[in-house]
Amino acid sequence: MSRICELTGKGRQVGHNVSHANNKTKRLFLPNLQNVTLMSEKLDRSFKFRVSTHGLRSVEHNGGLDNWLLKQSDTKLSSRALKVKRELVKATAA
């Protein structure tokens, strides 16, 4: 399972551990991913996503999953999130 947020596309970063003697060794900075169930108000359904805490705050700040998905570009979204976005666009058009 990849360590990438399904809504924001946030993934791992590479950096260094730096010792007191200034020795540098490679390390990974992983996003804080959580398994969450988000509710879509327009579709009246809930969806499970693996989301970073930063992404979860962004969703709440934008007024919920529906608003977030409609504002977000398709390149950052996972395939599951894109499916939900397409359903939302159909529901709002109808």
Backbone as CSV, one residue per row, in Angstrom:
resi,resn,N_x,N_y,N_z,CA_x,CA_y,CA_z,C_x,C_y,C_z
1,MET,0.846,-1.175,0.000,0.000,0.000,0.000,0.894,1.242,0.000
2,SER,0.667,2.133,-0.955,1.524,3.308,-1.051,1.169,4.319,0.031
3,ARG,2.147,5.093,0.393,1.956,6.084,1.451,1.684,7.445,0.828
4,ILE,0.522,7.534,0.149,0.132,8.761,-0.524,-1.302,9.091,-0.130
5,CYS,-1.546,10.355,0.180,-2.895,10.816,0.500,-3.760,10.734,-0.752
6,GLU,-4.961,10.160,-0.616,-5.840,9.979,-1.765,-6.509,11.270,-2.221
7,LEU,-6.551,12.290,-1.374,-7.221,13.529,-1.742,-6.256,14.647,-2.133
8,THR,-5.094,14.711,-1.497,-4.162,15.806,-1.789,-2.962,15.369,-2.608
9,GLY,-2.696,14.071,-2.670,-1.514,13.597,-3.393,-0.231,13.737,-2.611
10,LYS,-0.341,14.115,-1.347,0.847,14.303,-0.506,1.499,12.943,-0.238
11,GLY,2.807,12.852,-0.478,3.515,11.592,-0.317,4.741,11.738,0.556
12,ARG,5.634,10.774,0.453,6.824,10.786,1.291,7.835,11.803,0.768
13,GLN,8.694,12.277,1.679,9.786,13.169,1.320,11.076,12.561,1.833
14,VAL,12.179,12.875,1.169,13.479,12.336,1.544,14.311,13.448,2.157
15,GLY,15.031,13.110,3.232,15.898,14.076,3.896,17.040,13.361,4.593
16,HIS,17.643,14.048,5.557,18.784,13.497,6.283,18.532,13.512,7.776
17,ASN,19.047,12.479,8.472,19.266,12.558,9.907,20.630,13.192,10.076
18,VAL,20.745,14.179,10.926,22.021,14.846,11.118,22.442,14.638,12.565
19,SER,23.609,13.993,12.748,24.109,13.715,14.087,24.827,14.951,14.642
20,HIS,25.210,14.855,15.904,25.952,15.939,16.542,27.291,16.171,15.839
21,ALA,27.873,15.102,15.291,29.138,15.204,14.559,28.910,15.613,13.096
22,ASN,27.667,15.995,12.765,27.275,16.451,11.434,27.363,15.351,10.375
23,ASN,27.234,14.068,10.813,27.114,12.969,9.853,25.682,12.956,9.333
24,LYS,25.559,12.741,8.037,24.230,12.749,7.435,23.887,11.371,6.891
25,THR,22.728,10.856,7.297,22.231,9.583,6.775,20.825,9.816,6.235
26,LYS,20.516,9.116,5.153,19.211,9.287,4.505,18.080,8.800,5.410
27,ARG,16.933,9.463,5.299,15.739,9.057,6.014,14.519,9.484,5.222
28,LEU,13.363,8.954,5.599,12.101,9.303,4.954,11.213,10.072,5.921
29,PHE,10.547,11.081,5.401,9.507,11.785,6.138,8.177,11.325,5.549
30,LEU,7.397,10.598,6.334,6.133,10.031,5.846,4.960,10.902,6.278
31,PRO,3.950,11.050,5.419,2.766,11.811,5.822,1.969,11.034,6.876
32,ASN,1.262,11.774,7.693,0.443,11.177,8.752,-0.890,10.748,8.129
33,LEU,-0.943,9.508,7.650,-2.137,9.009,6.967,-3.092,8.345,7.948
34,GLN,-4.374,8.623,7.745,-5.422,8.056,8.578,-6.493,7.455,7.678
35,ASN,-7.076,6.352,8.099,-8.220,5.785,7.398,-9.472,6.467,7.930
36,VAL,-10.174,7.181,7.042,-11.353,7.933,7.470,-12.528,7.622,6.562
37,THR,-13.719,7.809,7.092,-14.947,7.699,6.322,-15.534,9.098,6.217
38,LEU,-15.638,9.593,4.980,-16.165,10.933,4.747,-17.547,10.828,4.114
39,MET,-18.434,11.695,4.532,-19.822,11.659,4.076,-20.033,12.665,2.958
40,SER,-20.653,12.217,1.882,-21.039,13.105,0.795,-22.501,13.489,1.003
41,GLU,-22.751,14.795,1.097,-24.115,15.253,1.359,-24.982,15.159,0.108
42,LYS,-24.420,15.446,-1.058,-25.205,15.430,-2.297,-25.542,14.004,-2.730
43,LEU,-24.590,13.073,-2.526,-24.826,11.682,-2.912,-25.487,10.882,-1.800
44,ASP,-25.506,11.449,-0.586,-26.081,10.798,0.591,-25.445,9.433,0.836
45,ARG,-24.120,9.374,0.683,-23.339,8.150,0.897,-22.066,8.491,1.645
46,SER,-21.451,7.469,2.220,-20.145,7.662,2.854,-19.089,6.915,2.042
47,PHE,-17.873,7.442,2.055,-16.761,6.868,1.308,-15.559,6.751,2.223
48,LYS,-14.823,5.630,2.081,-13.606,5.424,2.867,-12.399,5.869,2.054
49,PHE,-11.543,6.662,2.686,-10.318,7.142,2.059,-9.159,7.021,3.029
50,ARG,-7.952,6.978,2.483,-6.723,7.048,3.274,-6.170,8.454,3.081
51,VAL,-6.351,9.304,4.089,-6.114,10.734,3.954,-5.094,11.200,4.978
52,SER,-4.254,12.157,4.579,-3.334,12.780,5.526,-4.134,13.713,6.430
53,THR,-3.605,13.989,7.603,-4.308,14.883,8.534,-4.397,16.287,7.939
54,HIS,-3.391,16.684,7.167,-3.422,17.974,6.473,-4.579,18.002,5.472
55,GLY,-4.767,16.909,4.747,-5.862,16.816,3.790,-7.220,16.837,4.468
56,LEU,-7.309,16.192,5.614,-8.563,16.159,6.364,-8.950,17.557,6.832
57,ARG,-7.964,18.321,7.291,-8.223,19.706,7.707,-8.667,20.552,6.519
58,SER,-8.066,20.307,5.360,-8.425,21.058,4.161,-9.854,20.757,3.735
59,VAL,-10.254,19.490,3.831,-11.625,19.102,3.482,-12.607,19.805,4.409
60,GLU,-12.337,19.803,5.689,-13.226,20.451,6.655,-13.268,21.965,6.434
61,HIS,-12.121,22.551,6.083,-12.039,23.998,5.864,-12.879,24.420,4.654
62,ASN,-12.948,23.568,3.640,-13.688,23.884,2.418,-15.170,23.502,2.489
63,GLY,-15.610,23.015,3.611,-17.038,22.761,3.788,-17.477,21.352,3.452
64,GLY,-16.576,20.394,3.520,-16.961,19.012,3.320,-16.376,18.402,2.062
65,LEU,-16.623,17.101,1.911,-16.043,16.325,0.809,-16.528,16.811,-0.554
66,ASP,-17.805,17.158,-0.671,-18.348,17.564,-1.964,-17.652,18.809,-2.502
67,ASN,-17.569,19.842,-1.681,-16.921,21.086,-2.114,-15.448,20.861,-2.422
68,TRP,-14.781,20.055,-1.608,-13.349,19.803,-1.803,-13.086,19.124,-3.140
69,LEU,-13.846,18.079,-3.441,-13.631,17.342,-4.679,-13.917,18.190,-5.911
70,LEU,-14.947,19.030,-5.853,-15.280,19.865,-7.001,-14.221,20.943,-7.246
71,LYS,-13.552,21.408,-6.196,-12.520,22.437,-6.341,-11.164,21.861,-6.735
72,GLN,-10.882,20.624,-6.321,-9.564,20.017,-6.507,-9.339,19.601,-7.956
73,SER,-8.089,19.745,-8.443,-7.770,19.315,-9.811,-7.665,17.790,-9.857
74,ASP,-7.934,17.218,-11.026,-7.966,15.767,-11.187,-6.597,15.124,-11.039
75,THR,-5.518,15.863,-11.270,-4.178,15.273,-11.253,-3.760,14.830,-9.856
76,LYS,-4.245,15.496,-8.821,-3.847,15.157,-7.450,-4.690,14.049,-6.839
77,LEU,-5.859,13.785,-7.404,-6.786,12.823,-6.814,-6.442,11.392,-7.209
78,SER,-6.736,10.463,-6.317,-6.562,9.040,-6.620,-7.701,8.580,-7.528
79,SER,-7.585,7.360,-8.025,-8.622,6.838,-8.927,-9.965,6.697,-8.206
80,ARG,-9.928,6.310,-6.943,-11.174,6.186,-6.170,-11.829,7.549,-5.955
81,ALA,-11.002,8.557,-5.669,-11.537,9.900,-5.457,-12.076,10.474,-6.767
82,LEU,-11.432,10.156,-7.894,-11.914,10.612,-9.193,-13.286,10.023,-9.519
83,LYS,-13.487,8.766,-9.144,-14.779,8.109,-9.348,-15.885,8.852,-8.594
84,VAL,-15.588,9.204,-7.343,-16.559,9.922,-6.517,-16.827,11.297,-7.120
85,LYS,-15.767,11.958,-7.613,-15.923,13.286,-8.204,-16.825,13.222,-9.439
86,ARG,-16.647,12.207,-10.273,-17.488,12.051,-11.464,-18.958,11.853,-11.076
87,GLU,-19.198,11.052,-10.028,-20.565,10.860,-9.542,-21.171,12.184,-9.059
88,LEU,-20.346,12.992,-8.380,-20.802,14.283,-7.882,-21.176,15.216,-9.026
89,VAL,-20.349,15.237,-10.065,-20.623,16.114,-11.206,-21.921,15.698,-11.878
90,LYS,-22.152,14.383,-12.007,-23.409,13.903,-12.592,-24.600,14.289,-11.727
91,ALA,-24.443,14.168,-10.404,-25.545,14.468,-9.491,-25.871,15.950,-9.496
92,THR,-24.849,16.813,-9.587,-25.117,18.252,-9.590,-25.704,18.703,-10.921
93,ALA,-25.342,18.018,-12.019,-25.876,18.367,-13.337,-27.349,17.966,-13.465
94,ALA,-27.724,16.896,-12.785,-29.110,16.394,-12.901,-30.074,17.188,-12.039
